[in-house]
N, CA, C and O of each residue as an XYZ file, in Angstrom:
536
protein
N      28.997    -11.934     26.636
C      28.299    -11.065     25.037
C      28.149    -12.067     24.245
O      28.825    -12.818     23.541
N      26.192    -11.720     24.802
C      26.074    -13.013     23.302
C      25.961    -12.833     22.208
O      25.192    -11.931     21.874
N      26.594    -13.518     21.279
C      26.319    -13.185     19.656
C      24.963    -14.321     18.862
O      24.432    -15.351     19.278
N      24.806    -13.619     17.740
C      23.767    -14.354     17.345
C      24.482    -15.547     16.480
O      25.564    -15.634     15.899
N      23.662    -16.191     16.617
C      24.216    -17.976     15.427
C      23.916    -17.459     13.897
O      23.097    -16.543     13.974
N      24.154    -17.626     13.020
C      23.908    -17.320     11.651
C      22.270    -17.653     11.453
O      21.365    -17.050     10.876
N      22.339    -18.961     12.245
C      20.415    -19.460     11.988
C      19.723    -18.020     12.139
O      18.892    -17.441     11.439
N      20.333    -17.695     13.228
C      19.648    -16.420     13.764
C      19.322    -15.499     13.237
O      18.227    -14.952     13.107
N      20.478    -15.245     12.840
C      20.970    -13.503     11.837
C      19.825    -13.645     10.646
O      19.033    -12.740     10.384
N      19.867    -15.008      9.922
C      19.280    -15.430      9.124
C      17.239    -14.872      9.186
O      16.417    -14.185      8.580
N      17.382    -15.811     10.408
C      16.019    -15.381     10.653
C      15.499    -14.088     11.033
O      14.463    -13.750     10.460
N      15.954    -13.363     11.802
C      15.978    -11.845     11.746
C      16.014    -11.455     10.501
O      14.973    -10.799     10.484
N      16.397    -11.382      9.556
C      16.559    -10.853      8.782
C      15.261    -10.942      7.428
O      14.618    -10.241      6.647
N      15.495    -12.413      7.893
C      13.879    -12.683      7.101
C      12.615    -12.081      7.671
O      11.761    -11.767      6.842
N      12.358    -11.872      8.929
C      11.506    -10.906      9.333
C      11.640    -10.141      9.143
O      10.593     -9.563      8.851
N      12.921     -9.248      9.067
C      12.790     -7.547      8.856
C      12.257     -7.577      7.020
O      11.621     -6.629      6.559
N      12.549     -8.506      6.361
C      12.216     -8.468      5.280
C      10.615     -8.458      4.838
O       9.832     -7.873      4.090
N      10.678     -9.487      5.799
C       9.368     -9.473      5.223
C       7.677     -8.867      5.907
O       6.528     -9.157      5.573
N       8.132     -8.090      6.790
C       7.785     -6.581      7.938
C       8.027     -5.592      6.760
O       6.910     -5.278      6.349
N       8.833     -5.065      6.153
C       8.868     -4.337      5.474
C       8.490     -4.762      4.010
O       9.392     -4.517      3.209
N       7.636     -5.204      3.601
C       7.178     -6.213      2.205
C       5.745     -5.435      2.776
O       5.026     -4.576      2.265
N       5.701     -6.067      3.913
C       3.755     -6.009      4.240
C       3.587     -4.460      4.789
O       2.453     -3.985      4.843
N       4.539     -3.812      5.127
C       4.994     -2.351      5.393
C       4.285     -1.462      3.808
O       3.122     -1.068      3.889
N       4.756     -1.317      3.007
C       5.175     -0.803      2.269
C       3.962     -1.181      1.440
O       3.215     -0.222      1.247
N       3.549     -2.386      0.870
C       2.436     -3.267     -0.090
C       0.612     -2.707      0.994
O      -0.475     -2.720      0.417
N       0.740     -2.351      2.310
C       0.083     -1.475      2.872
C      -0.455     -0.102      2.236
O      -1.574      0.225      1.840
N       1.062      0.733      2.303
C       1.695      2.394      2.106
C       0.970      1.791      0.509
O      -0.142      1.813      1.037
N       0.749      1.434     -0.523
C       0.703      0.953     -1.736
C      -0.824      0.703     -1.819
O      -1.258      1.527     -2.624
N      -2.229     -0.371     -1.156
C      -2.423      0.205     -0.853
C      -3.414      1.602     -0.144
O      -4.611      1.608     -0.432
N      -3.073      2.304      0.417
C      -3.573      3.657      0.884
C      -3.415      4.712     -0.709
O      -4.139      5.640     -1.070
N      -2.270      4.156     -1.350
C      -2.314      5.025     -2.699
C      -3.044      5.056     -3.741
O      -3.478      6.061     -4.304
N      -3.300      3.250     -4.207
C      -4.170      2.881     -4.638
C      -5.778      3.177     -4.349
O      -6.568      2.840     -5.232
N      -6.239      3.741     -3.252
C      -7.513      3.594     -2.607
C      -7.769      5.029     -3.181
O      -8.863      5.535     -3.433
N      -6.945      5.390     -3.280
C      -7.585      7.391     -3.611
C      -7.639      6.800     -4.698
O      -8.778      6.425     -4.979
N      -6.470      6.441     -5.803
C      -6.745      6.399     -7.527
C      -8.400      5.251     -7.659
O      -8.791      4.810     -8.740
N      -8.725      5.129     -7.049
C     -10.015      3.989     -6.697
C     -10.934      4.939     -7.273
O     -11.754      4.708     -8.161
N     -10.727      5.988     -6.704
C     -12.032      7.212     -6.615
C     -11.784      8.457     -7.881
O     -12.732      9.202     -8.127
N     -10.697      8.592     -8.513
C     -10.198      9.181     -9.299
C      -9.721      8.643    -11.341
O      -9.657      9.268    -12.399
N      -9.518      7.293    -10.947
C      -9.157      6.526    -11.984
C      -9.744      5.045    -12.459
O     -10.081      4.198    -11.632
N      -9.836      4.812    -14.099
C     -10.988      3.835    -13.866
C      -9.470      2.963    -14.200
O      -9.301      3.153    -15.404
N      -8.508      2.254    -13.773
C      -7.582      1.713    -12.850
C      -7.304      1.110    -11.378
O      -6.856     -0.002    -11.096
N      -7.663      2.068    -10.593
C      -7.618      2.627     -9.517
C      -7.625      0.713     -8.787
O      -6.876      0.059     -8.062
N      -9.163      0.422     -9.649
C      -9.956     -0.846     -8.905
C      -9.276     -2.061     -9.195
O      -9.516     -3.123     -8.621
N      -8.122     -1.844    -10.410
C      -7.238     -3.086    -10.714
C      -5.880     -3.032     -9.720
O      -5.346     -4.064     -9.314
N      -5.487     -1.934     -9.449
C      -4.042     -1.914     -9.177
C      -4.771     -2.301     -7.843
O      -4.467     -3.345     -7.265
N      -5.793     -1.405     -7.328
C      -6.067     -1.702     -5.261
C      -6.624     -3.652     -5.292
O      -6.460     -4.346     -4.289
N      -7.187     -4.168     -6.462
C      -6.957     -5.323     -6.119
C      -5.863     -6.273     -6.087
O      -5.841     -7.099     -5.174
N      -4.957     -6.260     -6.965
C      -3.628     -6.604     -7.592
C      -2.944     -6.252     -5.943
O      -2.662     -7.280     -5.327
N      -2.716     -5.192     -5.343
C      -1.961     -4.818     -4.154
C      -2.192     -5.603     -3.417
O      -1.330     -6.408     -3.065
N      -3.950     -5.629     -2.751
C      -4.665     -6.691     -1.700
C      -4.008     -8.263     -1.566
O      -3.873     -9.014     -0.600
N      -3.729     -8.365     -2.751
C      -2.819    -10.165     -2.616
C      -1.453     -9.868     -2.668
O      -0.814    -10.864     -3.005
N      -1.007     -9.234     -2.538
C       0.445     -8.638     -2.620
C       0.407     -8.409     -1.115
O       1.155     -9.234     -0.591
N      -0.339     -7.379      0.063
C      -0.485     -7.303      1.323
C      -0.655     -8.414      1.765
O       0.110     -8.863      2.619
N      -2.027     -9.340      1.136
C      -2.226    -10.536      1.664
C      -0.832    -11.694      2.144
O      -0.550    -12.268      3.196
N      -0.076    -11.638      0.481
C       0.544    -12.859      0.679
C       1.822    -12.547      1.484
O       2.644    -13.386      1.853
N       1.867    -11.275      1.693
C       3.191    -10.326      2.525
C       3.375    -11.020      4.393
O       4.079    -11.417      5.321
N       1.658    -10.603      3.648
C       0.968    -11.048      5.443
C       1.622    -12.626      6.410
O       2.094    -12.939      7.503
N       1.207    -13.249      5.018
C       1.248    -14.598      5.379
C       2.966    -15.138      4.760
O       3.319    -16.317      4.795
N       3.712    -14.177      4.310
C       5.131    -14.583      5.116
C       5.659    -13.814      5.969
O       6.883    -13.937      6.005
N       5.196    -12.999      6.738
C       5.297    -12.265      7.454
C       5.380    -13.932      8.771
O       6.372    -14.398      9.332
N       3.982    -14.372      8.836
C       3.961    -15.347      9.644
C       5.435    -16.201      9.238
O       6.396    -16.342      9.994
N       5.340    -16.600      8.150
C       6.743    -17.511      7.727
C       7.383    -17.305      8.472
O       7.621    -17.940      9.499
N       7.818    -16.299      8.070
C       9.241    -15.542      8.703
C       9.309    -15.847     10.302
O      10.316    -16.166     10.933
N       7.754    -15.638     10.887
C       8.001    -15.504     12.344
C       8.160    -16.827     12.770
O       8.574    -17.379     13.790
N       7.709    -17.171     11.685
C       7.636    -18.827     12.599
C       8.901    -19.372     12.609
O       9.409    -19.746     13.666
N       9.825    -19.511     10.872
C      11.136    -19.964     11.004
C      12.121    -19.235     12.021
O      12.741    -19.845     12.892
N      12.193    -17.885     11.817
C      13.256    -17.603     13.038
C      12.603    -18.033     14.350
O      13.583    -17.782     15.052
N      11.795    -18.440     15.123
C      11.662    -19.208     16.461
C      11.777    -20.150     16.570
O      12.269    -20.507     17.640
N      11.376    -21.318     15.454
C      12.019    -22.869     15.231
C      12.980    -23.288     15.981
O      13.269    -23.559     17.146
N      13.646    -23.231     14.227
C      15.273    -23.250     14.394
C      15.583    -22.022     14.588
O      16.672    -21.990     15.162
N      15.325    -21.370     14.468
C      16.713    -20.046     14.820
C      16.562    -20.230     16.782
O      17.434    -20.355     17.641
N      15.048    -20.169     16.872
C      15.506    -20.049     18.576
C      14.763    -18.735     19.138
O      14.121    -18.665     20.186
N      14.984    -17.774     18.259
C      13.958    -16.160     18.702
C      12.692    -16.865     19.364
O      12.142    -17.966     19.381
N      12.502    -15.130     20.090
C      11.069    -16.087     20.844
C      10.005    -16.349     19.849
O      10.107    -16.351     18.622
N       8.567    -16.654     20.873
C       7.900    -16.653     20.241
C       6.751    -15.441     19.967
O       5.980    -15.516     19.011
N       6.732    -14.382     20.868
C       6.123    -13.893     20.586
C       6.031    -13.008     18.896
O       4.941    -12.563     18.538
N       6.849    -12.902     18.303
C       6.550    -12.476     16.783
C       5.668    -13.450     15.806
O       5.478    -13.396     14.591
N       5.275    -14.217     16.649
C       4.610    -15.622     15.605
C       2.981    -15.213     16.007
O       2.070    -15.418     15.206
N       2.769    -14.648     17.271
C       1.736    -13.991     18.053
C       1.276    -12.924     17.166
O       0.159    -12.938     16.647
N       2.257    -11.874     16.972
C       2.116    -11.053     16.522
C       1.986    -10.732     14.838
O       1.301     -9.773     14.480
N       2.813    -11.753     13.642
C       2.190    -12.516     13.244
C       1.166    -12.694     12.566
O       0.981    -12.125     11.490
N       0.252    -13.610     13.163
C      -1.126    -14.087     12.870
C      -2.393    -12.916     13.357
O      -3.545    -12.757     12.953
N      -1.730    -12.344     14.210
C      -2.498    -11.441     14.986
C      -2.498    -10.342     13.716
O      -2.942     -9.253     14.078
N      -2.227    -10.377     12.768
C      -1.926     -9.306     11.811
C      -2.117    -10.137     10.279
O      -1.973     -9.657      9.155
N      -2.375    -11.112     10.546
C      -3.064    -12.114      9.523
C      -4.054    -12.296      9.661
O      -4.694    -12.816      8.747
N      -4.690    -11.943     10.918
C      -6.322    -12.458     11.317
C      -7.082    -10.561     10.782
O      -8.171    -10.589     10.209
N      -6.672     -9.680     10.936
C      -6.264     -8.164     10.530
C      -6.510     -7.871      9.237
O      -7.260     -7.019      8.761
N      -5.349     -9.171      8.378
C      -5.401     -9.087      6.853
C      -6.787     -9.325      6.302
O      -7.512     -8.633      5.587
N      -6.979    -10.889      7.027
C      -8.111    -11.561      6.186
C      -9.580    -10.286      6.577
O     -10.342     -9.760      5.765
N      -9.542    -10.157      7.778
C     -10.932     -9.248      8.304
C     -10.709     -8.072      6.941
O     -11.721     -8.036      6.242
N      -9.765     -7.278      6.535
C      -9.624     -6.136      5.798
C     -10.481     -6.936      4.232
O     -11.584     -6.659      3.760
N      -9.502     -7.923      3.776
C     -10.125     -8.363      2.586
C     -11.795     -8.493      2.662
O     -12.457     -7.728      1.961
N     -12.432     -9.417      3.474
C     -13.695     -9.424      3.595
C     -14.193     -8.161      3.117
O     -14.539     -7.787      1.997
N     -14.137     -7.535      4.361
C     -14.595     -5.504      4.662
C     -14.585     -5.127      3.012
O     -15.552     -4.666      2.404
N     -13.199     -5.449      2.408
C     -13.507     -4.587      1.050
C     -14.008     -5.462      0.467
O     -14.862     -4.824     -0.148
N     -14.210     -7.003      0.023
C     -15.297     -7.248     -1.084
C     -16.248     -6.837     -0.685
O     -16.892     -6.438     -1.655
N     -16.825     -6.658      0.288
C     -18.292     -6.595      1.111
C     -18.755     -5.350      0.787
O     -19.968     -5.162      0.699
N     -17.579     -4.042      0.502
C     -17.397     -2.987     -0.041
C     -18.004     -1.879      1.669
O     -18.921     -1.062      1.742
N     -17.258     -2.239      2.505
C     -17.452     -1.651      3.679
C     -16.613     -0.450      4.395
O     -16.084     -0.594      5.497
N     -16.559      0.717      3.656
C     -15.770      1.366      3.369
C     -15.304      1.990      4.838
O     -14.291      2.600      5.180
N     -16.825      1.448      5.754
C     -16.669      2.564      6.742
C     -15.644      1.365      8.005
O     -15.367      1.524      9.194
N     -15.490      0.803      7.527
C     -14.451      0.035      8.550
C     -13.431     -0.680      7.660
O     -12.580     -1.158      8.410
N     -13.121     -0.989      6.231
C     -12.310     -1.074      5.746
C     -11.299      0.145      5.839
O     -10.154     -0.164      6.169
N     -11.572      1.560      5.581
C     -10.696      2.284      5.475
C     -10.493      2.014      7.359
O     -10.221      0.814      7.412
N     -10.499      2.285      8.095
C     -10.266      2.724      9.173
C      -9.518      1.598      9.209
O      -8.368      1.991      9.410
N      -9.525      0.167      9.110
C      -9.312     -1.295      9.598
C      -7.490     -1.233      8.686
O      -6.500     -1.904      8.979
N      -7.660     -0.034      7.421
C      -6.069     -0.497      7.214
C      -5.564      0.763      7.710
O      -4.343      0.744      7.861
N      -6.218      2.023      8.057
C      -5.681      2.655      8.775
C      -4.559      2.229     10.088
O      -3.357      2.472      9.981
N      -5.224      1.487     11.461
C      -4.676      0.913     12.299
C      -3.538     -0.286     11.187
O      -2.364     -0.241     11.557
N      -3.687     -0.842     10.489
C      -2.677     -2.011      9.629
C      -1.516     -1.330      9.297
O      -0.460     -1.684      9.820
N      -1.537     -0.605      8.678
C      -0.315      0.432      8.324
C       0.168      1.130      9.521
O       1.379      1.315      9.402
N      -0.272      1.572     10.579
C       0.436      1.934     11.699
C       1.037      0.709     12.178
O       2.255      0.613     12.029
N       0.253     -0.491     12.867
C       0.894     -1.859     13.519
C       2.220     -1.708     12.666
O       3.265     -1.468     13.270
N       2.221     -1.838     11.272
C       2.791     -2.830     10.769
C       4.380     -1.599     11.305
O       5.394     -1.735     11.990
N       3.765     -0.523     10.519
C       5.191      0.308     11.259
C       5.559      0.571     12.182
O       6.492      1.361     12.322
N       4.930     -0.021     13.165
C       5.634     -0.253     14.717
C       6.709     -1.062     14.834
O       7.878     -1.084     15.220
N       5.178     -2.239     13.967
C       6.667     -3.888     14.157
C       7.677     -3.549     13.315
O       8.759     -3.797     13.846
N       7.808     -2.972     11.956
C       9.074     -2.801     11.344
C       9.910     -2.305     12.444
O      10.860     -2.975     12.849
N       9.603     -1.146     12.956
C      10.414     -0.421     13.858
C      11.221     -1.126     15.265
O      12.151     -0.587     15.865
N      10.724     -2.198     15.539
C      11.013     -2.790     16.639
C      12.082     -4.107     16.115
O      12.996     -4.829     16.513
N      11.388     -3.872     15.155
C      12.604     -5.181     14.491
C      13.809     -4.488     14.180
O      14.924     -5.006     14.119
N      13.501     -3.176     13.967
C      14.789     -2.391     13.154
C      15.588     -2.082     14.281
O      16.817     -2.021     14.255
N      14.859     -1.885     15.290
C      15.616     -0.797     16.706
C      16.728     -2.298     17.675
O      17.846     -2.304     18.191
N      15.419     -3.560     17.458
C      16.223     -4.738     18.650
C      16.862     -5.759     17.543
O      16.879     -6.988     17.600
N      17.406     -4.868     16.476
C      18.107     -5.782     15.369
C      19.739     -6.512     15.856
O      20.169     -7.605     15.487
N      20.666     -5.162     17.108
C      21.249     -5.426     17.471
C      21.560     -4.224     17.995
O      21.250     -3.112     17.568
N      22.702     -4.749     19.718
C      22.427     -3.911     21.064
C      22.923     -2.295     20.297
O      22.130     -1.353     20.328
N      24.641     -2.124     19.481
C      24.879     -0.960     19.202
C      23.870     -0.494     18.456
O      23.775      0.693     18.769
N      22.986     -0.773     17.571
C      21.869     -0.060     16.589
C      20.652      0.523     17.347
O      19.928      1.354     16.798
N      20.346     -0.064     19.055
C      19.263     -0.002     19.618
C      19.865      1.345     20.889
O      19.276      2.000     21.749
N      21.656      1.257     20.304
C      21.955      2.887     21.603
C      22.581      2.086     22.614
O      23.373      2.819     23.205
N      22.606      0.568     23.241
C      23.586      0.313     24.094
C      24.642     -0.427     23.779
O      24.744     -1.494     23.174
N      25.604      0.461     24.395
C      27.145      0.087     24.424
C      27.678     -0.955     26.064
O      27.579     -0.628     27.246
N      28.065     -1.855     25.622
C      29.205     -2.528     26.175
C      30.123     -2.977     26.551
O      30.072     -3.969     27.278
């Protein structure tokens, strides 16, 4: 049975935290999108949330790279994180351009993908958590 090294465990935890932060930031964006319609401070909160979400996406890329290179993990999460950063960039551009017909569905897609990524890293955390007994 293979055991994780301390560097692999740290890298895995960093990726989990980064994806969780990203998922929470996107959920916050959905909530503040509703406030855009009903309050004067909704635009401010949504703007701040957009910056946090973009920063969380960059943190996810950094975490994936650090887990991959020194930690020895698979490079696949780096591709996922980079793809997500591309989606976040498109989301920011669409939001600034006020194109809600694309901005809103892309936000829903991003939330779904982020939840899936979070579920994946949490379920593969250890063999026992995934229900695999050896």
